[in-house]
Short mmCIF file of C-alpha atoms in Angstrom, two decimals:
data_model
loop_
_atom_site.label_atom_id
_atom_site.label_comp_id
_atom_site.label_asym_id
_atom_site.label_seq_id
_atom_site.Cartn_x
_atom_site.Cartn_y
_atom_site.Cartn_z
CA MET K 1 -5.92 -33.79 -7.17
CA ARG K 2 -7.81 -36.55 -5.35
CA ILE K 3 -9.84 -39.48 -6.56
CA ASP K 4 -13.49 -39.26 -5.60
CA PRO K 5 -14.38 -42.54 -3.80
CA GLY K 6 -17.79 -42.40 -5.42
CA ALA K 7 -16.25 -42.11 -8.87
CA VAL K 8 -13.98 -45.09 -8.19
CA SER K 9 -16.95 -47.08 -6.92
CA ALA K 10 -18.93 -46.18 -10.02
CA ALA K 11 -16.01 -47.19 -12.23
CA ILE K 12 -15.97 -50.60 -10.57
CA THR K 13 -19.71 -51.24 -10.20
CA GLY K 14 -21.06 -49.46 -13.30
CA PRO K 15 -19.76 -51.96 -15.86
CA VAL K 16 -20.87 -54.79 -13.61
CA LYS K 17 -24.46 -53.53 -13.51
CA GLN K 18 -24.48 -53.25 -17.29
CA ALA K 19 -23.16 -56.78 -17.54
CA GLN K 20 -26.07 -58.20 -15.54
CA ALA K 21 -28.09 -58.33 -18.74
CA ASP K 22 -25.37 -60.51 -20.28
CA PRO K 23 -24.07 -62.94 -17.56
CA SER K 24 -21.44 -64.43 -19.88
CA GLN K 25 -19.53 -61.10 -19.92
CA HIS K 26 -19.96 -60.32 -16.23
CA ALA K 27 -16.62 -61.67 -14.90
CA GLN K 28 -14.54 -60.28 -17.78
CA ARG K 29 -15.91 -56.74 -17.46
CA ALA K 30 -15.56 -56.75 -13.69
CA VAL K 31 -11.86 -57.58 -13.96
CA ILE K 32 -11.33 -54.90 -16.64
CA ALA K 33 -13.08 -52.32 -14.47
CA LYS K 34 -10.97 -53.26 -11.47
CA LYS K 35 -7.78 -52.91 -13.53
CA LYS K 36 -8.86 -49.44 -14.65
CA ALA K 37 -9.49 -48.42 -11.06
CA ALA K 38 -6.07 -49.74 -10.04
CA ARG K 39 -4.43 -47.72 -12.84
CA LEU K 40 -6.17 -44.59 -11.63
CA ASP K 41 -4.87 -45.36 -8.15
CA ALA K 42 -1.33 -45.80 -9.47
CA ALA K 43 -1.49 -42.44 -11.26
CA GLU K 44 -2.80 -40.77 -8.13
CA LEU K 45 0.02 -42.29 -6.06
CA GLY K 46 2.60 -40.90 -8.49
CA LYS K 47 1.21 -37.40 -8.00
CA ALA K 48 1.24 -37.85 -4.25
CA ALA K 49 4.90 -38.92 -4.36
CA LEU K 50 5.84 -35.66 -6.11
CA THR K 51 4.69 -33.63 -3.10
CA PRO K 52 5.88 -35.64 -0.08
CA ALA K 53 5.84 -32.60 2.20
CA GLN K 54 2.07 -32.18 1.84
CA PRO K 55 -0.14 -34.16 4.23
CA VAL K 56 -1.98 -37.03 2.59
CA ASP K 57 -5.74 -37.13 2.91
CA LEU K 58 -6.33 -40.78 3.72
CA GLY K 59 -9.91 -40.94 2.48
CA ARG K 60 -10.99 -44.41 1.48
CA THR K 61 -9.13 -44.90 -1.78
CA PRO K 62 -6.36 -47.44 -2.40
CA ALA K 63 -4.16 -44.63 -3.72
CA ALA K 64 -4.42 -42.79 -0.43
CA ALA K 65 -3.49 -45.92 1.50
CA ARG K 66 -0.45 -46.47 -0.71
CA ALA K 67 0.58 -42.82 -0.36
CA GLN K 68 0.35 -43.14 3.41
CA LEU K 69 2.61 -46.18 3.32
CA GLN K 70 5.11 -44.40 1.10
CA GLN K 71 5.16 -41.41 3.46
CA ALA K 72 5.74 -43.70 6.44
CA VAL K 73 8.74 -45.26 4.72
CA ALA K 74 10.14 -41.88 3.63
CA GLN K 75 9.81 -40.46 7.15
CA GLY K 76 11.25 -43.54 8.84
CA PRO K 77 14.56 -43.62 10.71
CA THR K 78 17.77 -43.19 8.73
CA TYR K 79 21.12 -44.70 9.56
CA PRO K 80 24.09 -42.37 10.03
CA ALA K 81 27.24 -42.95 8.02
CA HIS K 82 30.17 -44.47 9.87
CA ASN K 83 32.39 -41.87 11.48
CA VAL K 84 35.97 -43.08 11.73
CA ASP K 85 36.42 -40.93 14.84
CA SER K 86 33.59 -42.68 16.66
CA PRO K 87 34.30 -45.54 19.07
CA ARG K 88 31.07 -47.16 17.96
CA PRO K 89 30.37 -47.31 14.22
CA ALA K 90 26.85 -46.74 12.96
CA ALA K 91 24.38 -49.58 13.21
CA ASP K 92 24.66 -51.96 10.30
CA PRO K 93 21.89 -51.03 7.82
CA THR K 94 22.46 -54.00 5.50
CA THR K 95 19.79 -56.15 7.09
CA THR K 96 16.32 -55.15 5.90
CA PRO K 97 13.37 -56.29 8.00
CA ALA K 98 11.42 -59.01 6.22
CA ALA K 99 8.19 -57.03 6.56
CA ASP K 100 9.66 -54.00 4.74
CA SER K 101 10.94 -56.19 1.92
CA ARG K 102 7.59 -57.92 1.54
CA MET K 103 5.69 -54.63 1.43
CA ALA K 104 8.06 -53.28 -1.23
CA GLN K 105 7.39 -56.37 -3.35
CA PHE K 106 3.65 -55.94 -2.87
CA LEU K 107 3.72 -52.29 -3.93
CA ALA K 108 5.70 -53.24 -7.03
CA SER K 109 2.93 -55.62 -8.09
CA TYR K 110 -0.04 -53.48 -7.00
CA GLY K 111 -2.64 -53.03 -9.73
CA ALA K 112 -1.38 -55.94 -11.83
CA ALA K 113 -3.76 -58.60 -13.14
CA LYS K 114 -3.07 -62.25 -13.82
CA GLY K 115 -1.03 -62.44 -17.01
CA ASP K 116 0.74 -59.09 -16.46
CA SER K 117 4.51 -59.16 -16.01
CA ARG K 118 4.21 -57.48 -12.58
CA TYR K 119 1.59 -59.93 -11.32
CA ASN K 120 2.73 -61.98 -8.30
CA ASP K 121 0.26 -64.66 -7.28
CA LYS K 122 1.49 -64.74 -3.67
CA PHE K 123 0.01 -61.25 -3.21
CA ASP K 124 -3.34 -62.06 -4.84
CA LEU K 125 -4.64 -62.93 -1.40
CA ASP K 126 -8.34 -62.88 -2.34
CA GLY K 127 -7.72 -64.96 -5.48
CA ASP K 128 -9.64 -62.66 -7.83
CA GLY K 129 -6.84 -62.37 -10.39
CA VAL K 130 -6.03 -58.72 -9.59
CA ILE K 131 -3.71 -57.38 -6.89
CA GLY K 132 -5.77 -54.59 -5.40
CA PHE K 133 -6.95 -52.85 -2.26
CA SER K 134 -8.57 -55.92 -0.72
CA ASP K 135 -5.22 -57.71 -1.00
CA LEU K 136 -3.51 -54.78 0.73
CA ASN K 137 -6.01 -54.99 3.60
CA ALA K 138 -5.41 -58.73 3.87
CA LEU K 139 -1.63 -58.23 3.87
CA LEU K 140 -1.77 -55.59 6.61
CA SER K 141 -3.99 -57.89 8.69
CA GLN K 142 -1.42 -60.68 8.71
CA PRO K 143 0.66 -61.11 11.89
CA ALA K 144 4.18 -59.71 11.79
CA GLU K 145 6.98 -62.15 11.08
CA PRO K 146 9.29 -62.85 14.04
CA ALA K 147 12.53 -60.87 14.03
CA THR K 148 15.76 -62.70 13.28
CA PRO K 149 17.66 -63.07 16.56
CA GLN K 150 20.98 -61.23 16.84
CA ARG K 151 23.93 -63.54 16.44
CA VAL K 152 26.01 -64.05 19.58
CA PHE K 153 29.73 -64.73 19.15
CA GLY K 154 32.19 -66.79 21.13
CA ALA K 155 35.92 -66.53 21.77
CA SER K 156 36.68 -68.85 18.83
CA ASP K 157 34.79 -66.47 16.53
CA LEU K 158 37.02 -63.58 17.60
CA ASP K 159 40.13 -65.67 17.02
CA GLY K 160 38.89 -66.55 13.53
CA LEU K 161 38.12 -62.94 12.67
CA LEU K 162 41.52 -61.75 13.87
CA GLN K 163 43.21 -64.35 11.66
CA ALA K 164 41.26 -63.05 8.65
CA PHE K 165 41.49 -59.37 9.62
CA ASN K 166 42.16 -56.94 6.74
CA SER K 167 41.63 -59.67 4.12
CA ARG K 168 39.45 -59.05 1.10
CA LEU K 169 37.20 -61.19 -1.05
CA GLY K 170 39.53 -63.26 -3.22
CA ASP K 171 42.41 -63.29 -0.74
CA SER K 172 43.54 -66.69 0.51
CA GLY K 173 42.89 -65.72 4.14
CA PHE K 174 39.42 -64.29 3.52
CA ASN K 175 36.61 -66.05 5.42
CA PRO K 176 33.08 -64.88 4.49
CA GLU K 177 31.81 -66.03 7.88
CA TYR K 178 33.53 -63.03 9.46
CA ASP K 179 32.58 -60.48 6.81
CA LEU K 180 29.59 -59.57 8.95
CA ASN K 181 28.37 -56.64 6.86
CA GLN K 182 29.11 -58.47 3.60
CA ASP K 183 31.09 -55.63 2.03
CA GLY K 184 33.90 -57.87 0.79
CA VAL K 185 36.50 -56.93 3.40
CA ILE K 186 37.00 -58.01 7.01
CA ASP K 187 37.78 -54.78 8.82
CA PHE K 188 37.14 -52.73 11.94
CA THR K 189 33.40 -52.56 11.33
CA ASP K 190 33.17 -56.35 11.48
CA LEU K 191 35.46 -56.49 14.51
CA ASN K 192 33.43 -53.88 16.38
CA ASN K 193 30.19 -55.69 15.54
CA MET K 194 31.56 -58.95 16.91
CA VAL K 195 33.03 -57.50 20.10
CA ASN K 196 29.74 -55.75 20.88
CA ASN K 197 27.79 -58.99 20.42
CA MET K 198 29.95 -61.50 22.25
CA ALA K 199 28.47 -63.81 24.85
CA PRO K 200 29.28 -62.41 28.33
CA GLU K 201 31.14 -65.55 29.38
CA ALA K 202 33.17 -65.53 26.14
CA ALA K 203 34.17 -61.90 26.60
CA ALA K 204 35.28 -62.65 30.16
CA GLN K 205 37.35 -65.67 29.09
CA SER K 206 39.03 -64.09 26.06
CA PRO K 207 42.01 -61.79 26.74
CA ALA K 208 41.70 -60.40 23.21
CA ALA K 209 38.06 -59.51 23.77
CA ALA K 210 38.87 -57.88 27.11
CA GLU K 211 41.60 -55.71 25.57
CA LEU K 212 39.51 -54.73 22.57
CA THR K 213 36.53 -53.89 24.75
CA GLY K 214 38.74 -51.77 27.01
CA LEU K 215 40.31 -49.88 24.11
CA LEU K 216 36.97 -49.25 22.43
CA GLY K 217 35.59 -47.94 25.71
CA ALA K 218 38.44 -45.42 25.88
CA PHE K 219 38.50 -44.67 22.17
CA ASN K 220 38.80 -40.98 21.22
CA LYS K 221 39.24 -40.00 24.87
CA ARG K 222 42.06 -37.64 25.83
CA THR K 223 44.16 -37.26 28.94
CA GLY K 224 42.01 -35.78 31.70
CA GLN K 225 38.71 -36.84 30.10
CA GLU K 226 36.46 -39.32 31.84
CA GLY K 227 36.95 -42.75 30.29
CA PHE K 228 40.56 -42.19 29.22
CA ASP K 229 42.74 -45.22 29.93
CA ALA K 230 46.50 -44.72 29.59
CA ARG K 231 47.01 -48.49 29.11
CA PHE K 232 45.64 -48.14 25.59
CA ASP K 233 47.52 -44.95 24.67
CA TYR K 234 50.34 -46.96 23.14
CA ASP K 235 52.01 -44.04 21.37
CA ASN K 236 51.72 -41.79 24.45
CA ASP K 237 50.23 -38.88 22.52
CA GLY K 238 47.49 -38.28 25.07
CA VAL K 239 44.59 -39.68 23.05
CA VAL K 240 43.35 -43.22 22.35
CA SER K 241 43.08 -43.22 18.57
CA PHE K 242 43.18 -45.49 15.54
CA MET K 243 46.98 -45.50 15.83
CA ASP K 244 46.57 -47.24 19.19
CA LEU K 245 43.90 -49.56 17.82
CA ASN K 246 46.22 -50.56 14.98
CA LYS K 247 48.99 -51.23 17.50
CA LEU K 248 46.72 -53.51 19.52
CA LEU K 249 45.48 -55.29 16.41
CA ASP K 250 49.07 -55.85 15.28
CA GLU K 251 49.76 -57.54 18.61
CA LEU K 252 46.59 -59.65 18.49
CA THR K 253 47.05 -60.74 14.88
CA GLY K 254 50.83 -61.21 15.08
CA SER K 255 51.41 -58.72 12.28
#
C-alpha cells in the first residue's frame, strides 16, 4: 500500500482552504492537518519496515523518504564478531558516527508536534511546531560533522595498559583510560587496538611494542607458513598461538 501524494497534499491543503473563511482558525487547522499527514506517514513507514526485502518506491512522500533511510541503515555494513583465532580482532563497533546517532534521534521524533512527548525542538528546523518532511530535507542538507580523529598512543600508554592488563572494573589496578572498548575489562582487544594505533616513533622506541607487533604479525602461523617466526613460538609446538601470547604478556607484565 502506498500513500497517494495528491491525497496527502489534499489532507494538508484542504482544511487550510476551508479555514480561509475564518482566519482565526487558520493556523490551528493547518497544524492539525499536518499532524494527521505525519501520522499517515508513520503508519506507512511501519508497513514498509515489515517487508524490507521489497524495493521502496521513493515517490514524493515523507514515508517513502523515511523508508529509504531505514533500508539504507539495514543494508549498511555489519561488524564481524571477534574471532579468538584471528591475529587482528574485529573493528571496534562501539563508536557510532555522530551523523547516524543524530538521524536516529530525528526519526524517533518525526511526526511529533510541539507539546508531544516525542517532540524535540532541535529538529523543528523550520520552526512550524511540527517535525515533518521539510525538517528532514533541512537536516539532510546540513554539512556532515567532522569525524573524530583516531587516537594515537605512545610508549607510556602501552606501559600503562600492561600494568592494568587483565584488570576489571572495580579492581584496584583498573584504569578506565586503557579500557578502550569500554567493556569493563582491560584485555587483548584493548591491547591489540593500542598496538595497531601507536605513533611510528613510539613503536620503534618501545621494546614491548616491537615484540607485541612481531608476535601479532606471526599469530596463528605454523612452521613452514609465510610469516611464521620461531622467536615467538615460545612453547615450540610449531604454531604461534594464544599460549605464546600469554607467555609474552607474562614477561611484559611481570606476572
